[in-house]
Amino acid sequence: MAWADPVDWAQLLDGTACPMCADAHLVTNQSSQLITELRQSYARLVHNQYRRGYTVVILKRHANELFELSDAELAGYWRDVADTAAAVQHVFGAVKINYAVLGNLCPHVHCHLVPLYVADNPPPLLDMGDGEVLLDSDRFAQIVADLRRELGRHAELSDGPVVP
Amino acid sequence: MAWADPVDWAQLLDGTACPMCADAHLVTNQSSQLITELRQSYARLVHNQYRRGYTVVILKRHANELFELSDAELAGYWRDVADTAAAVQHVFGAVKINYAVLGNLCPHVHCHLVPLYVADNPPPLLDMGDGEVLLDSDRFAQIVADLRRELGRHAELSDGPVVP
């Protein structure tokens, strides 16, 4: 675990060496592509589409635990997560969405959205390393566009600013 | 998965056969013990303490996905989860809290709070079946009391009603 090295872990906790602070806003980074900027977060499509629609929703500001957020930040962040999950379900027709805020490698608050489908029979735990599926770039870009459009539709219905 | 049987799954989704609707409010049930009732949820200590402080925060009303909740419900629910996580960290000194809303066995919205400690070296995924530790009843009751007191202290600082 990242906390095995106290110096490294301290720099992840205080944000001075946080990889998500460095790249969560970029159009493309090593692990994912930006779908859209939301109220409190960036919604990103993970390159590894081992579950169709696997996305992450990354808090814009650096924080490590949910209880560090103000009421307004917490409410806005989970509205972002819920809107993204609704978009994923609308685009992909998942039977269940799994939501996980872990942060054992990088403690910066981010939520994994892992859609499950009728044909899936996963164990009750959530395994983000359960295989790797890389789509061709056209297909991947199409999914990003579909989710962005769907999230924009949600934004029109809500009060928060969503920048497509 | 529960959705392998469409009839069973439909009754879990609509709440007519939801085990959490039946027992989330009880002082003791098969899997956990009530810590306290919060704004939108029940905080419960899981009998299996394979990670010290493993708790669940169960939404009071029946819903299957976060995007089914109103803004007020969503904000209140995550304040409950964050307050419970803060209490767990205060009582146990966890190095990181993991938060997971899955629902592949029972889709009723509930969040697993799994505290991790400096000595832990879990895989980056979250495995709620990674061992079983049952405490003696006195120790378990003491933890419930500690968390309830700590959550009560949070409640005094916030606007929400918390019934100890």
PDB file of N, CA, C and O in Angstrom, chain A residues 31-32 44-56 88 92 94 96-100 102 111-136 139-140 143, chain B residues 3 101-102 104 124-126:
ATOM      1  N   SER A  31      -4.806   6.913 -17.496  1.00  0.00           N
ATOM      2  CA  SER A  31      -5.829   5.920 -17.171  1.00  0.00           C
ATOM      3  C   SER A  31      -7.198   6.205 -17.763  1.00  0.00           C
ATOM      4  O   SER A  31      -8.030   5.303 -17.832  1.00  0.00           O
ATOM      5  N   SER A  32      -7.443   7.425 -18.211  1.00  0.00           N
ATOM      6  CA  SER A  32      -8.825   7.765 -18.577  1.00  0.00           C
ATOM      7  C   SER A  32      -8.905   8.993 -19.471  1.00  0.00           C
ATOM      8  O   SER A  32      -7.904   9.674 -19.704  1.00  0.00           O
ATOM      9  N   ARG A  44     -14.757  11.004 -15.853  1.00  0.00           N
ATOM     10  CA  ARG A  44     -13.780  10.490 -16.826  1.00  0.00           C
ATOM     11  C   ARG A  44     -14.098   9.036 -17.186  1.00  0.00           C
ATOM     12  O   ARG A  44     -14.438   8.227 -16.320  1.00  0.00           O
ATOM     13  N   LEU A  45     -13.954   8.702 -18.458  1.00  0.00           N
ATOM     14  CA  LEU A  45     -14.132   7.318 -18.911  1.00  0.00           C
ATOM     15  C   LEU A  45     -12.783   6.604 -18.837  1.00  0.00           C
ATOM     16  O   LEU A  45     -11.795   7.059 -19.426  1.00  0.00           O
ATOM     17  N   VAL A  46     -12.755   5.495 -18.097  1.00  0.00           N
ATOM     18  CA  VAL A  46     -11.515   4.750 -17.895  1.00  0.00           C
ATOM     19  C   VAL A  46     -11.150   4.013 -19.187  1.00  0.00           C
ATOM     20  O   VAL A  46     -12.028   3.441 -19.847  1.00  0.00           O
ATOM     21  N   HIS A  47      -9.883   4.036 -19.539  1.00  0.00           N
ATOM     22  CA  HIS A  47      -9.467   3.336 -20.762  1.00  0.00           C
ATOM     23  C   HIS A  47      -9.792   1.848 -20.685  1.00  0.00           C
ATOM     24  O   HIS A  47     -10.213   1.245 -21.680  1.00  0.00           O
ATOM     25  N   ASN A  48      -9.575   1.269 -19.522  1.00  0.00           N
ATOM     26  CA  ASN A  48      -9.912  -0.146 -19.361  1.00  0.00           C
ATOM     27  C   ASN A  48     -11.427  -0.307 -19.218  1.00  0.00           C
ATOM     28  O   ASN A  48     -12.004  -0.051 -18.167  1.00  0.00           O
ATOM     29  N   GLN A  49     -12.062  -0.726 -20.278  1.00  0.00           N
ATOM     30  CA  GLN A  49     -13.517  -0.899 -20.285  1.00  0.00           C
ATOM     31  C   GLN A  49     -13.888  -2.367 -20.030  1.00  0.00           C
ATOM     32  O   GLN A  49     -14.742  -2.936 -20.723  1.00  0.00           O
ATOM     33  N   TYR A  50     -13.248  -2.975 -19.007  1.00  0.00           N
ATOM     34  CA  TYR A  50     -13.538  -4.381 -18.693  1.00  0.00           C
ATOM     35  C   TYR A  50     -14.995  -4.547 -18.279  1.00  0.00           C
ATOM     36  O   TYR A  50     -15.565  -5.626 -18.400  1.00  0.00           O
ATOM     37  N   ARG A  51     -15.594  -3.493 -17.734  1.00  0.00           N
ATOM     38  CA  ARG A  51     -17.054  -3.394 -17.645  1.00  0.00           C
ATOM     39  C   ARG A  51     -17.440  -2.194 -18.496  1.00  0.00           C
ATOM     40  O   ARG A  51     -16.924  -1.083 -18.270  1.00  0.00           O
ATOM     41  N   ARG A  52     -18.344  -2.402 -19.443  1.00  0.00           N
ATOM     42  CA  ARG A  52     -18.752  -1.322 -20.339  1.00  0.00           C
ATOM     43  C   ARG A  52     -19.279  -0.141 -19.529  1.00  0.00           C
ATOM     44  O   ARG A  52     -20.193  -0.310 -18.716  1.00  0.00           O
ATOM     45  N   GLY A  53     -18.665   1.010 -19.746  1.00  0.00           N
ATOM     46  CA  GLY A  53     -19.120   2.214 -19.061  1.00  0.00           C
ATOM     47  C   GLY A  53     -18.382   2.504 -17.762  1.00  0.00           C
ATOM     48  O   GLY A  53     -18.780   3.418 -17.021  1.00  0.00           O
ATOM     49  N   TYR A  54     -17.327   1.763 -17.479  1.00  0.00           N
ATOM     50  CA  TYR A  54     -16.538   2.008 -16.258  1.00  0.00           C
ATOM     51  C   TYR A  54     -16.001   3.438 -16.277  1.00  0.00           C
ATOM     52  O   TYR A  54     -15.253   3.818 -17.174  1.00  0.00           O
ATOM     53  N   THR A  55     -16.426   4.245 -15.322  1.00  0.00           N
ATOM     54  CA  THR A  55     -16.020   5.649 -15.241  1.00  0.00           C
ATOM     55  C   THR A  55     -15.495   5.964 -13.840  1.00  0.00           C
ATOM     56  O   THR A  55     -15.711   5.198 -12.906  1.00  0.00           O
ATOM     57  N   VAL A  56     -14.795   7.077 -13.724  1.00  0.00           N
ATOM     58  CA  VAL A  56     -14.422   7.598 -12.410  1.00  0.00           C
ATOM     59  C   VAL A  56     -14.875   9.050 -12.315  1.00  0.00           C
ATOM     60  O   VAL A  56     -14.896   9.770 -13.324  1.00  0.00           O
ATOM     61  N   VAL A  88     -24.566   6.780 -17.334  1.00  0.00           N
ATOM     62  CA  VAL A  88     -24.013   5.466 -17.680  1.00  0.00           C
ATOM     63  C   VAL A  88     -25.153   4.454 -17.844  1.00  0.00           C
ATOM     64  O   VAL A  88     -25.184   3.686 -18.811  1.00  0.00           O
ATOM     65  N   PHE A  92     -25.888   2.628 -21.380  1.00  0.00           N
ATOM     66  CA  PHE A  92     -25.472   1.221 -21.446  1.00  0.00           C
ATOM     67  C   PHE A  92     -26.521   0.213 -20.979  1.00  0.00           C
ATOM     68  O   PHE A  92     -26.367  -0.982 -21.243  1.00  0.00           O
ATOM     69  N   ALA A  94     -27.217  -0.755 -17.788  1.00  0.00           N
ATOM     70  CA  ALA A  94     -26.701  -1.621 -16.721  1.00  0.00           C
ATOM     71  C   ALA A  94     -27.831  -2.097 -15.821  1.00  0.00           C
ATOM     72  O   ALA A  94     -28.843  -1.413 -15.648  1.00  0.00           O
ATOM     73  N   LYS A  96     -27.120  -2.889 -12.618  1.00  0.00           N
ATOM     74  CA  LYS A  96     -26.740  -2.355 -11.299  1.00  0.00           C
ATOM     75  C   LYS A  96     -25.459  -1.554 -11.474  1.00  0.00           C
ATOM     76  O   LYS A  96     -24.581  -1.960 -12.230  1.00  0.00           O
ATOM     77  N   ILE A  97     -25.382  -0.436 -10.790  1.00  0.00           N
ATOM     78  CA  ILE A  97     -24.133   0.327 -10.758  1.00  0.00           C
ATOM     79  C   ILE A  97     -23.469   0.092  -9.403  1.00  0.00           C
ATOM     80  O   ILE A  97     -24.146   0.132  -8.372  1.00  0.00           O
ATOM     81  N   ASN A  98     -22.173  -0.168  -9.411  1.00  0.00           N
ATOM     82  CA  ASN A  98     -21.395  -0.229  -8.171  1.00  0.00           C
ATOM     83  C   ASN A  98     -20.595   1.062  -8.051  1.00  0.00           C
ATOM     84  O   ASN A  98     -20.005   1.534  -9.031  1.00  0.00           O
ATOM     85  N   TYR A  99     -20.578   1.609  -6.816  1.00  0.00           N
ATOM     86  CA  TYR A  99     -19.910   2.882  -6.528  1.00  0.00           C
ATOM     87  C   TYR A  99     -18.863   2.615  -5.454  1.00  0.00           C
ATOM     88  O   TYR A  99     -19.206   2.097  -4.382  1.00  0.00           O
ATOM     89  N   ALA A 100     -17.617   2.990  -5.688  1.00  0.00           N
ATOM     90  CA  ALA A 100     -16.581   2.743  -4.685  1.00  0.00           C
ATOM     91  C   ALA A 100     -15.616   3.910  -4.585  1.00  0.00           C
ATOM     92  O   ALA A 100     -14.999   4.306  -5.576  1.00  0.00           O
ATOM     93  N   LEU A 102     -12.301   4.409  -2.747  1.00  0.00           N
ATOM     94  CA  LEU A 102     -11.293   3.648  -2.014  1.00  0.00           C
ATOM     95  C   LEU A 102     -10.114   4.570  -1.717  1.00  0.00           C
ATOM     96  O   LEU A 102     -10.063   5.207  -0.688  1.00  0.00           O
ATOM     97  N   CYS A 111     -14.514   8.433  -7.139  1.00  0.00           N
ATOM     98  CA  CYS A 111     -15.471   7.335  -7.061  1.00  0.00           C
ATOM     99  C   CYS A 111     -15.423   6.507  -8.343  1.00  0.00           C
ATOM    100  O   CYS A 111     -15.599   7.052  -9.440  1.00  0.00           O
ATOM    101  N   HIS A 112     -15.165   5.215  -8.194  1.00  0.00           N
ATOM    102  CA  HIS A 112     -15.256   4.286  -9.316  1.00  0.00           C
ATOM    103  C   HIS A 112     -16.726   3.958  -9.555  1.00  0.00           C
ATOM    104  O   HIS A 112     -17.429   3.569  -8.618  1.00  0.00           O
ATOM    105  N   LEU A 113     -17.181   4.102 -10.794  1.00  0.00           N
ATOM    106  CA  LEU A 113     -18.537   3.667 -11.167  1.00  0.00           C
ATOM    107  C   LEU A 113     -18.376   2.451 -12.064  1.00  0.00           C
ATOM    108  O   LEU A 113     -17.903   2.571 -13.207  1.00  0.00           O
ATOM    109  N   VAL A 114     -18.768   1.292 -11.547  1.00  0.00           N
ATOM    110  CA  VAL A 114     -18.599   0.047 -12.298  1.00  0.00           C
ATOM    111  C   VAL A 114     -19.983  -0.519 -12.603  1.00  0.00           C
ATOM    112  O   VAL A 114     -20.667  -1.007 -11.706  1.00  0.00           O
ATOM    113  N   PRO A 115     -20.416  -0.431 -13.868  1.00  0.00           N
ATOM    114  CA  PRO A 115     -21.744  -0.943 -14.233  1.00  0.00           C
ATOM    115  C   PRO A 115     -21.692  -2.466 -14.367  1.00  0.00           C
ATOM    116  O   PRO A 115     -20.717  -3.026 -14.890  1.00  0.00           O
ATOM    117  N   LEU A 116     -22.725  -3.115 -13.891  1.00  0.00           N
ATOM    118  CA  LEU A 116     -22.846  -4.557 -14.058  1.00  0.00           C
ATOM    119  C   LEU A 116     -24.063  -4.842 -14.930  1.00  0.00           C
ATOM    120  O   LEU A 116     -25.020  -4.069 -14.962  1.00  0.00           O
ATOM    121  N   TYR A 117     -23.995  -5.971 -15.649  1.00  0.00           N
ATOM    122  CA  TYR A 117     -25.015  -6.302 -16.641  1.00  0.00           C
ATOM    123  C   TYR A 117     -25.638  -7.653 -16.316  1.00  0.00           C
ATOM    124  O   TYR A 117     -25.065  -8.445 -15.553  1.00  0.00           O
ATOM    125  N   VAL A 118     -26.795  -7.898 -16.915  1.00  0.00           N
ATOM    126  CA  VAL A 118     -27.538  -9.122 -16.591  1.00  0.00           C
ATOM    127  C   VAL A 118     -26.677 -10.370 -16.769  1.00  0.00           C
ATOM    128  O   VAL A 118     -26.752 -11.298 -15.965  1.00  0.00           O
ATOM    129  N   ALA A 119     -25.825 -10.365 -17.784  1.00  0.00           N
ATOM    130  CA  ALA A 119     -25.000 -11.550 -18.044  1.00  0.00           C
ATOM    131  C   ALA A 119     -23.826 -11.677 -17.075  1.00  0.00           C
ATOM    132  O   ALA A 119     -23.170 -12.721 -17.019  1.00  0.00           O
ATOM    133  N   ASP A 120     -23.550 -10.616 -16.316  1.00  0.00           N
ATOM    134  CA  ASP A 120     -22.414 -10.650 -15.385  1.00  0.00           C
ATOM    135  C   ASP A 120     -22.752 -11.490 -14.162  1.00  0.00           C
ATOM    136  O   ASP A 120     -23.878 -11.496 -13.688  1.00  0.00           O
ATOM    137  N   ASN A 121     -21.731 -12.158 -13.676  1.00  0.00           N
ATOM    138  CA  ASN A 121     -21.896 -12.898 -12.433  1.00  0.00           C
ATOM    139  C   ASN A 121     -20.656 -12.669 -11.558  1.00  0.00           C
ATOM    140  O   ASN A 121     -19.910 -13.588 -11.264  1.00  0.00           O
ATOM    141  N   PRO A 122     -20.462 -11.398 -11.173  1.00  0.00           N
ATOM    142  CA  PRO A 122     -19.259 -11.092 -10.397  1.00  0.00           C
ATOM    143  C   PRO A 122     -19.426 -11.587  -8.967  1.00  0.00           C
ATOM    144  O   PRO A 122     -20.554 -11.775  -8.511  1.00  0.00           O
ATOM    145  N   PRO A 123     -18.335 -11.783  -8.259  1.00  0.00           N
ATOM    146  CA  PRO A 123     -18.465 -12.017  -6.829  1.00  0.00           C
ATOM    147  C   PRO A 123     -19.022 -10.755  -6.187  1.00  0.00           C
ATOM    148  O   PRO A 123     -18.997  -9.686  -6.809  1.00  0.00           O
ATOM    149  N   PRO A 124     -19.538 -10.865  -4.967  1.00  0.00           N
ATOM    150  CA  PRO A 124     -20.134  -9.670  -4.345  1.00  0.00           C
ATOM    151  C   PRO A 124     -19.123  -8.553  -4.087  1.00  0.00           C
ATOM    152  O   PRO A 124     -19.505  -7.416  -3.897  1.00  0.00           O
ATOM    153  N   LEU A 125     -17.843  -8.874  -4.134  1.00  0.00           N
ATOM    154  CA  LEU A 125     -16.859  -7.808  -3.973  1.00  0.00           C
ATOM    155  C   LEU A 125     -16.619  -7.133  -5.323  1.00  0.00           C
ATOM    156  O   LEU A 125     -17.047  -7.608  -6.379  1.00  0.00           O
ATOM    157  N   LEU A 126     -15.920  -6.040  -5.267  1.00  0.00           N
ATOM    158  CA  LEU A 126     -15.674  -5.245  -6.459  1.00  0.00           C
ATOM    159  C   LEU A 126     -14.209  -5.380  -6.834  1.00  0.00           C
ATOM    160  O   LEU A 126     -13.333  -5.038  -6.059  1.00  0.00           O
ATOM    161  N   ASP A 127     -13.949  -5.900  -8.002  1.00  0.00           N
ATOM    162  CA  ASP A 127     -12.565  -6.122  -8.429  1.00  0.00           C
ATOM    163  C   ASP A 127     -12.272  -5.292  -9.671  1.00  0.00           C
ATOM    164  O   ASP A 127     -12.630  -5.678 -10.783  1.00  0.00           O
ATOM    165  N   MET A 128     -11.614  -4.161  -9.455  1.00  0.00           N
ATOM    166  CA  MET A 128     -11.322  -3.280 -10.586  1.00  0.00           C
ATOM    167  C   MET A 128     -10.182  -3.832 -11.440  1.00  0.00           C
ATOM    168  O   MET A 128      -9.869  -3.267 -12.493  1.00  0.00           O
ATOM    169  N   GLY A 129      -9.556  -4.920 -11.004  1.00  0.00           N
ATOM    170  CA  GLY A 129      -8.488  -5.521 -11.799  1.00  0.00           C
ATOM    171  C   GLY A 129      -8.939  -6.800 -12.477  1.00  0.00           C
ATOM    172  O   GLY A 129      -8.118  -7.621 -12.889  1.00  0.00           O
ATOM    173  N   ASP A 130     -10.250  -6.968 -12.590  1.00  0.00           N
ATOM    174  CA  ASP A 130     -10.819  -8.211 -13.121  1.00  0.00           C
ATOM    175  C   ASP A 130     -10.812  -8.190 -14.645  1.00  0.00           C
ATOM    176  O   ASP A 130     -11.862  -8.205 -15.287  1.00  0.00           O
ATOM    177  N   GLY A 131      -9.622  -8.153 -15.216  1.00  0.00           N
ATOM    178  CA  GLY A 131      -9.495  -8.182 -16.668  1.00  0.00           C
ATOM    179  C   GLY A 131      -9.206  -6.812 -17.239  1.00  0.00           C
ATOM    180  O   GLY A 131      -9.310  -5.793 -16.564  1.00  0.00           O
ATOM    181  N   GLU A 132      -8.804  -6.804 -18.513  1.00  0.00           N
ATOM    182  CA  GLU A 132      -8.547  -5.535 -19.201  1.00  0.00           C
ATOM    183  C   GLU A 132      -9.156  -5.604 -20.592  1.00  0.00           C
ATOM    184  O   GLU A 132      -8.927  -6.568 -21.330  1.00  0.00           O
ATOM    185  N   VAL A 133      -9.939  -4.591 -20.932  1.00  0.00           N
ATOM    186  CA  VAL A 133     -10.518  -4.482 -22.269  1.00  0.00           C
ATOM    187  C   VAL A 133     -10.233  -3.081 -22.784  1.00  0.00           C
ATOM    188  O   VAL A 133     -10.682  -2.094 -22.198  1.00  0.00           O
ATOM    189  N   LEU A 134      -9.470  -2.986 -23.861  1.00  0.00           N
ATOM    190  CA  LEU A 134      -9.178  -1.691 -24.470  1.00  0.00           C
ATOM    191  C   LEU A 134      -9.937  -1.602 -25.794  1.00  0.00           C
ATOM    192  O   LEU A 134      -9.790  -2.464 -26.661  1.00  0.00           O
ATOM    193  N   LEU A 135     -10.762  -0.571 -25.925  1.00  0.00           N
ATOM    194  CA  LEU A 135     -11.571  -0.407 -27.140  1.00  0.00           C
ATOM    195  C   LEU A 135     -10.765   0.321 -28.209  1.00  0.00           C
ATOM    196  O   LEU A 135      -9.798   1.024 -27.898  1.00  0.00           O
ATOM    197  N   ASP A 136     -11.198   0.204 -29.469  1.00  0.00           N
ATOM    198  CA  ASP A 136     -10.536   1.019 -30.482  1.00  0.00           C
ATOM    199  C   ASP A 136     -10.939   2.479 -30.266  1.00  0.00           C
ATOM    200  O   ASP A 136     -11.957   2.772 -29.636  1.00  0.00           O
ATOM    201  N   ARG A 139     -14.508   3.890 -31.127  1.00  0.00           N
ATOM    202  CA  ARG A 139     -15.568   3.412 -30.234  1.00  0.00           C
ATOM    203  C   ARG A 139     -15.479   4.118 -28.887  1.00  0.00           C
ATOM    204  O   ARG A 139     -16.489   4.538 -28.323  1.00  0.00           O
ATOM    205  N   PHE A 140     -14.251   4.261 -28.380  1.00  0.00           N
ATOM    206  CA  PHE A 140     -14.049   4.916 -27.094  1.00  0.00           C
ATOM    207  C   PHE A 140     -14.522   6.376 -27.159  1.00  0.00           C
ATOM    208  O   PHE A 140     -15.237   6.859 -26.274  1.00  0.00           O
ATOM    209  N   ILE A 143     -18.284   6.669 -27.046  1.00  0.00           N
ATOM    210  CA  ILE A 143     -18.844   6.508 -25.701  1.00  0.00           C
ATOM    211  C   ILE A 143     -18.676   7.790 -24.896  1.00  0.00           C
ATOM    212  O   ILE A 143     -19.603   8.242 -24.211  1.00  0.00           O
TER     213      ILE A 143
ATOM    214  N   TRP B   3     -29.787 -11.016  -9.676  1.00  0.00           N
ATOM    215  CA  TRP B   3     -30.567 -10.724 -10.880  1.00  0.00           C
ATOM    216  C   TRP B   3     -30.653 -11.906 -11.832  1.00  0.00           C
ATOM    217  O   TRP B   3     -31.310 -11.798 -12.868  1.00  0.00           O
ATOM    218  N   VAL B 101     -20.776   1.374  -2.239  1.00  0.00           N
ATOM    219  CA  VAL B 101     -22.209   1.126  -2.432  1.00  0.00           C
ATOM    220  C   VAL B 101     -22.308   0.144  -3.590  1.00  0.00           C
ATOM    221  O   VAL B 101     -22.068   0.517  -4.738  1.00  0.00           O
ATOM    222  N   LEU B 102     -22.599  -1.114  -3.280  1.00  0.00           N
ATOM    223  CA  LEU B 102     -22.635  -2.139  -4.320  1.00  0.00           C
ATOM    224  C   LEU B 102     -24.082  -2.568  -4.535  1.00  0.00           C
ATOM    225  O   LEU B 102     -24.780  -2.041  -5.366  1.00  0.00           O
ATOM    226  N   ASN B 104     -25.195  -5.849  -5.158  1.00  0.00           N
ATOM    227  CA  ASN B 104     -25.380  -6.920  -6.134  1.00  0.00           C
ATOM    228  C   ASN B 104     -26.151  -8.108  -5.547  1.00  0.00           C
ATOM    229  O   ASN B 104     -26.703  -8.915  -6.291  1.00  0.00           O
ATOM    230  N   PRO B 124      -5.735  -3.483  -4.000  1.00  0.00           N
ATOM    231  CA  PRO B 124      -6.457  -2.228  -4.217  1.00  0.00           C
ATOM    232  C   PRO B 124      -7.966  -2.412  -4.320  1.00  0.00           C
ATOM    233  O   PRO B 124      -8.714  -1.457  -4.179  1.00  0.00           O
ATOM    234  N   LEU B 125      -8.408  -3.642  -4.543  1.00  0.00           N
ATOM    235  CA  LEU B 125      -9.850  -3.871  -4.560  1.00  0.00           C
ATOM    236  C   LEU B 125     -10.344  -4.069  -3.132  1.00  0.00           C
ATOM    237  O   LEU B 125      -9.572  -4.233  -2.190  1.00  0.00           O
ATOM    238  N   LEU B 126     -11.629  -4.075  -2.998  1.00  0.00           N
ATOM    239  CA  LEU B 126     -12.275  -4.180  -1.696  1.00  0.00           C
ATOM    240  C   LEU B 126     -12.921  -5.556  -1.584  1.00  0.00           C
ATOM    241  O   LEU B 126     -13.786  -5.904  -2.375  1.00  0.00           O
TER     242      LEU B 126
END
